[in-house]
Amino acid sequence: MRILLTGAGGQLGGDLITALLAQGHEVIATDLRPAAAGQNGRTRWDALDVTRGDDVLTCVERIAPDRVYHLAAILSARGEQQPQLAYAVNQTGTWNVLEACRQARVPQLVFTSSIAVYGPGLPDPTPEDVALHPTTIYGATKAAGEMLCDYYCHRWGLDARGVRFPGLINAAVPGGGSSDYALFMYLDGLRRGAYDAFCRADTRIPLMYMPDAVRALIELPAAPRQHLGRSVYNIAAFSPRADEIAASVARALPGVQFTFTPDPARQAILDSWPRALDDARARADWGWRHEFDLEAMTADLLPQMRTLLGAGVDLAGH
Ligand code: AKB
């Protein structure tokens, strides 16, 4: 299958490309940024700005992919600093990608949504079909993107599907998310022996280890459409308090120091998100199961990060 990725230089791209190549797919990665060091030579890498509709259409028509993964997005914390940019990338960019898929008759689009579509005061755990009152431009544009996917499904027959991701953790430097404190506990715990988290110790949001996230992005598009009762699904793994993540890292890295100095802007975003997601629909419709809990993630991730840091790999570009 020929597969096109937008925003391939972000936190998800590297691991998704690896998994798709391992399955024998032809992958064309696109991003504003040039290819990251680890990506060179592994796959074709084109420059693409999703805010430019003509460029998106030309690219999609030229490549004629069987499936598009639309990953390009400005995340929650950065989006609040640059709302116009977030609107352009997340809203206009998603529209451009959907339109290009429609015009170029791409069979399938996979959309990456987020827990940020939710706002405060929701049931715990939170199912999909509750009123969405996102507090960030990122969440508002992701919610609109989900609705556009539904619209393109029923109006134009585009097989658009997606997941609402929890905060994701892997051996990469994330870019501008509010959930980044969790990843930095591992990264700075390892490289600095300490981390001052920008959230309260009792902060609890849904999180997921990247191998599970990548597996979801491969299993959902493979599911027979007639089994799917909706276009976009919650998927969940674990929901630890921030100090429980710190304790898990500290068990593996004795002596590491964690402190908590909440940043009001990012803390308010974190407090507006669900504490846990109800993913019963994904489990029932396409057999979704997470494999990694917090302890399994800690055991798998720290050795990987240590190896990459020891080899001098720039995790920002991994
Ligand atoms: C963010 O923190 O903005 C993202 C997300 C949870 O979608 N990681």
PDB file of N, CA and C in Angstrom, residues 91-130:
ATOM      1  N   GLN A  91      -7.086  23.651  11.625  1.00  0.00           N
ATOM      2  CA  GLN A  91      -8.409  23.764  11.031  1.00  0.00           C
ATOM      3  C   GLN A  91      -8.314  23.800   9.507  1.00  0.00           C
ATOM      4  N   THR A  92      -7.624  24.858   9.001  1.00  0.00           N
ATOM      5  CA  THR A  92      -7.491  24.974   7.545  1.00  0.00           C
ATOM      6  C   THR A  92      -6.705  23.788   6.992  1.00  0.00           C
ATOM      7  N   GLY A  93      -5.670  23.377   7.724  1.00  0.00           N
ATOM      8  CA  GLY A  93      -4.854  22.251   7.262  1.00  0.00           C
ATOM      9  C   GLY A  93      -5.682  20.979   7.128  1.00  0.00           C
ATOM     10  N   THR A  94      -6.538  20.719   8.104  1.00  0.00           N
ATOM     11  CA  THR A  94      -7.367  19.512   8.053  1.00  0.00           C
ATOM     12  C   THR A  94      -8.368  19.597   6.904  1.00  0.00           C
ATOM     13  N   TRP A  95      -8.959  20.766   6.736  1.00  0.00           N
ATOM     14  CA  TRP A  95      -9.857  20.984   5.594  1.00  0.00           C
ATOM     15  C   TRP A  95      -9.123  20.726   4.281  1.00  0.00           C
ATOM     16  N   ASN A  96      -7.909  21.281   4.163  1.00  0.00           N
ATOM     17  CA  ASN A  96      -7.135  21.104   2.927  1.00  0.00           C
ATOM     18  C   ASN A  96      -6.850  19.625   2.656  1.00  0.00           C
ATOM     19  N   VAL A  97      -6.510  18.904   3.702  1.00  0.00           N
ATOM     20  CA  VAL A  97      -6.177  17.483   3.519  1.00  0.00           C
ATOM     21  C   VAL A  97      -7.435  16.694   3.143  1.00  0.00           C
ATOM     22  N   LEU A  98      -8.553  16.983   3.815  1.00  0.00           N
ATOM     23  CA  LEU A  98      -9.806  16.295   3.466  1.00  0.00           C
ATOM     24  C   LEU A  98     -10.218  16.600   2.023  1.00  0.00           C
ATOM     25  N   GLU A  99     -10.127  17.872   1.647  1.00  0.00           N
ATOM     26  CA  GLU A  99     -10.503  18.265   0.287  1.00  0.00           C
ATOM     27  C   GLU A  99      -9.606  17.580  -0.745  1.00  0.00           C
ATOM     28  N   ALA A 100      -8.310  17.547  -0.461  1.00  0.00           N
ATOM     29  CA  ALA A 100      -7.383  16.898  -1.396  1.00  0.00           C
ATOM     30  C   ALA A 100      -7.712  15.419  -1.511  1.00  0.00           C
ATOM     31  N   CYS A 101      -8.035  14.783  -0.390  1.00  0.00           N
ATOM     32  CA  CYS A 101      -8.394  13.354  -0.433  1.00  0.00           C
ATOM     33  C   CYS A 101      -9.658  13.163  -1.262  1.00  0.00           C
ATOM     34  N   ARG A 102     -10.617  14.051  -1.089  1.00  0.00           N
ATOM     35  CA  ARG A 102     -11.860  13.940  -1.875  1.00  0.00           C
ATOM     36  C   ARG A 102     -11.570  14.104  -3.362  1.00  0.00           C
ATOM     37  N   GLN A 103     -10.835  15.185  -3.693  1.00  0.00           N
ATOM     38  CA  GLN A 103     -10.613  15.479  -5.116  1.00  0.00           C
ATOM     39  C   GLN A 103      -9.728  14.425  -5.778  1.00  0.00           C
ATOM     40  N   ALA A 104      -8.756  13.926  -5.037  1.00  0.00           N
ATOM     41  CA  ALA A 104      -7.838  12.936  -5.631  1.00  0.00           C
ATOM     42  C   ALA A 104      -8.352  11.510  -5.427  1.00  0.00           C
ATOM     43  N   ARG A 105      -9.545  11.382  -4.886  1.00  0.00           N
ATOM     44  CA  ARG A 105     -10.178  10.066  -4.658  1.00  0.00           C
ATOM     45  C   ARG A 105      -9.296   9.116  -3.848  1.00  0.00           C
ATOM     46  N   VAL A 106      -8.738   9.649  -2.764  1.00  0.00           N
ATOM     47  CA  VAL A 106      -7.978   8.794  -1.847  1.00  0.00           C
ATOM     48  C   VAL A 106      -8.986   7.923  -1.096  1.00  0.00           C
ATOM     49  N   PRO A 107      -8.756   6.614  -1.013  1.00  0.00           N
ATOM     50  CA  PRO A 107      -9.765   5.767  -0.371  1.00  0.00           C
ATOM     51  C   PRO A 107      -9.906   6.006   1.134  1.00  0.00           C
ATOM     52  N   GLN A 108      -8.774   6.285   1.821  1.00  0.00           N
ATOM     53  CA  GLN A 108      -8.864   6.290   3.289  1.00  0.00           C
ATOM     54  C   GLN A 108      -7.994   7.371   3.927  1.00  0.00           C
ATOM     55  N   LEU A 109      -8.566   8.027   4.937  1.00  0.00           N
ATOM     56  CA  LEU A 109      -7.832   9.040   5.708  1.00  0.00           C
ATOM     57  C   LEU A 109      -7.887   8.661   7.182  1.00  0.00           C
ATOM     58  N   VAL A 110      -6.726   8.716   7.852  1.00  0.00           N
ATOM     59  CA  VAL A 110      -6.694   8.461   9.295  1.00  0.00           C
ATOM     60  C   VAL A 110      -6.385   9.782   9.997  1.00  0.00           C
ATOM     61  N   PHE A 111      -7.280  10.166  10.899  1.00  0.00           N
ATOM     62  CA  PHE A 111      -7.193  11.458  11.584  1.00  0.00           C
ATOM     63  C   PHE A 111      -6.766  11.221  13.026  1.00  0.00           C
ATOM     64  N   THR A 112      -5.845  12.058  13.506  1.00  0.00           N
ATOM     65  CA  THR A 112      -5.373  11.915  14.885  1.00  0.00           C
ATOM     66  C   THR A 112      -5.977  13.019  15.737  1.00  0.00           C
ATOM     67  N   SER A 113      -6.961  12.623  16.556  1.00  0.00           N
ATOM     68  CA  SER A 113      -7.579  13.582  17.464  1.00  0.00           C
ATOM     69  C   SER A 113      -7.002  13.395  18.866  1.00  0.00           C
ATOM     70  N   SER A 114      -7.652  13.966  19.858  1.00  0.00           N
ATOM     71  CA  SER A 114      -7.003  14.071  21.173  1.00  0.00           C
ATOM     72  C   SER A 114      -8.028  14.224  22.289  1.00  0.00           C
ATOM     73  N   ILE A 115      -7.597  13.900  23.505  1.00  0.00           N
ATOM     74  CA  ILE A 115      -8.415  14.177  24.702  1.00  0.00           C
ATOM     75  C   ILE A 115      -8.712  15.663  24.843  1.00  0.00           C
ATOM     76  N   ALA A 116      -7.986  16.502  24.093  1.00  0.00           N
ATOM     77  CA  ALA A 116      -8.201  17.951  24.185  1.00  0.00           C
ATOM     78  C   ALA A 116      -9.558  18.383  23.637  1.00  0.00           C
ATOM     79  N   VAL A 117     -10.285  17.479  22.955  1.00  0.00           N
ATOM     80  CA  VAL A 117     -11.624  17.864  22.476  1.00  0.00           C
ATOM     81  C   VAL A 117     -12.594  18.032  23.645  1.00  0.00           C
ATOM     82  N   TYR A 118     -12.232  17.484  24.809  1.00  0.00           N
ATOM     83  CA  TYR A 118     -13.135  17.561  25.967  1.00  0.00           C
ATOM     84  C   TYR A 118     -12.881  18.835  26.767  1.00  0.00           C
ATOM     85  N   GLY A 119     -13.885  19.208  27.545  1.00  0.00           N
ATOM     86  CA  GLY A 119     -13.722  20.316  28.490  1.00  0.00           C
ATOM     87  C   GLY A 119     -14.015  19.827  29.888  1.00  0.00           C
ATOM     88  N   PRO A 120     -14.070  20.746  30.853  1.00  0.00           N
ATOM     89  CA  PRO A 120     -14.213  20.332  32.250  1.00  0.00           C
ATOM     90  C   PRO A 120     -15.589  19.746  32.572  1.00  0.00           C
ATOM     91  N   GLY A 121     -15.626  19.024  33.699  1.00  0.00           N
ATOM     92  CA  GLY A 121     -16.884  18.582  34.269  1.00  0.00           C
ATOM     93  C   GLY A 121     -17.481  17.357  33.614  1.00  0.00           C
ATOM     94  N   LEU A 122     -16.638  16.404  33.189  1.00  0.00           N
ATOM     95  CA  LEU A 122     -17.147  15.228  32.485  1.00  0.00           C
ATOM     96  C   LEU A 122     -17.147  13.992  33.375  1.00  0.00           C
ATOM     97  N   PRO A 123     -17.924  12.971  32.986  1.00  0.00           N
ATOM     98  CA  PRO A 123     -17.915  11.735  33.761  1.00  0.00           C
ATOM     99  C   PRO A 123     -16.534  11.082  33.751  1.00  0.00           C
ATOM    100  N   ASP A 124     -16.237  10.314  34.756  1.00  0.00           N
ATOM    101  CA  ASP A 124     -14.929   9.664  34.874  1.00  0.00           C
ATOM    102  C   ASP A 124     -15.155   8.152  35.017  1.00  0.00           C
ATOM    103  N   PRO A 125     -14.765   7.335  34.043  1.00  0.00           N
ATOM    104  CA  PRO A 125     -14.097   7.671  32.792  1.00  0.00           C
ATOM    105  C   PRO A 125     -15.069   8.316  31.798  1.00  0.00           C
ATOM    106  N   THR A 126     -14.471   9.016  30.798  1.00  0.00           N
ATOM    107  CA  THR A 126     -15.257   9.812  29.853  1.00  0.00           C
ATOM    108  C   THR A 126     -15.485   9.036  28.548  1.00  0.00           C
ATOM    109  N   PRO A 127     -16.744   8.800  28.169  1.00  0.00           N
ATOM    110  CA  PRO A 127     -17.015   8.156  26.875  1.00  0.00           C
ATOM    111  C   PRO A 127     -16.965   9.180  25.731  1.00  0.00           C
ATOM    112  N   GLU A 128     -17.182   8.708  24.504  1.00  0.00           N
ATOM    113  CA  GLU A 128     -17.070   9.610  23.347  1.00  0.00           C
ATOM    114  C   GLU A 128     -18.201  10.645  23.294  1.00  0.00           C
ATOM    115  N   ASP A 129     -19.442  10.164  23.449  1.00  0.00           N
ATOM    116  CA  ASP A 129     -20.569  11.027  23.098  1.00  0.00           C
ATOM    117  C   ASP A 129     -21.100  11.832  24.274  1.00  0.00           C
ATOM    118  N   VAL A 130     -20.276  12.758  24.719  1.00  0.00           N
ATOM    119  CA  VAL A 130     -20.701  13.735  25.717  1.00  0.00           C
ATOM    120  C   VAL A 130     -20.550  15.100  25.045  1.00  0.00           C
TER     121      VAL A 130
END
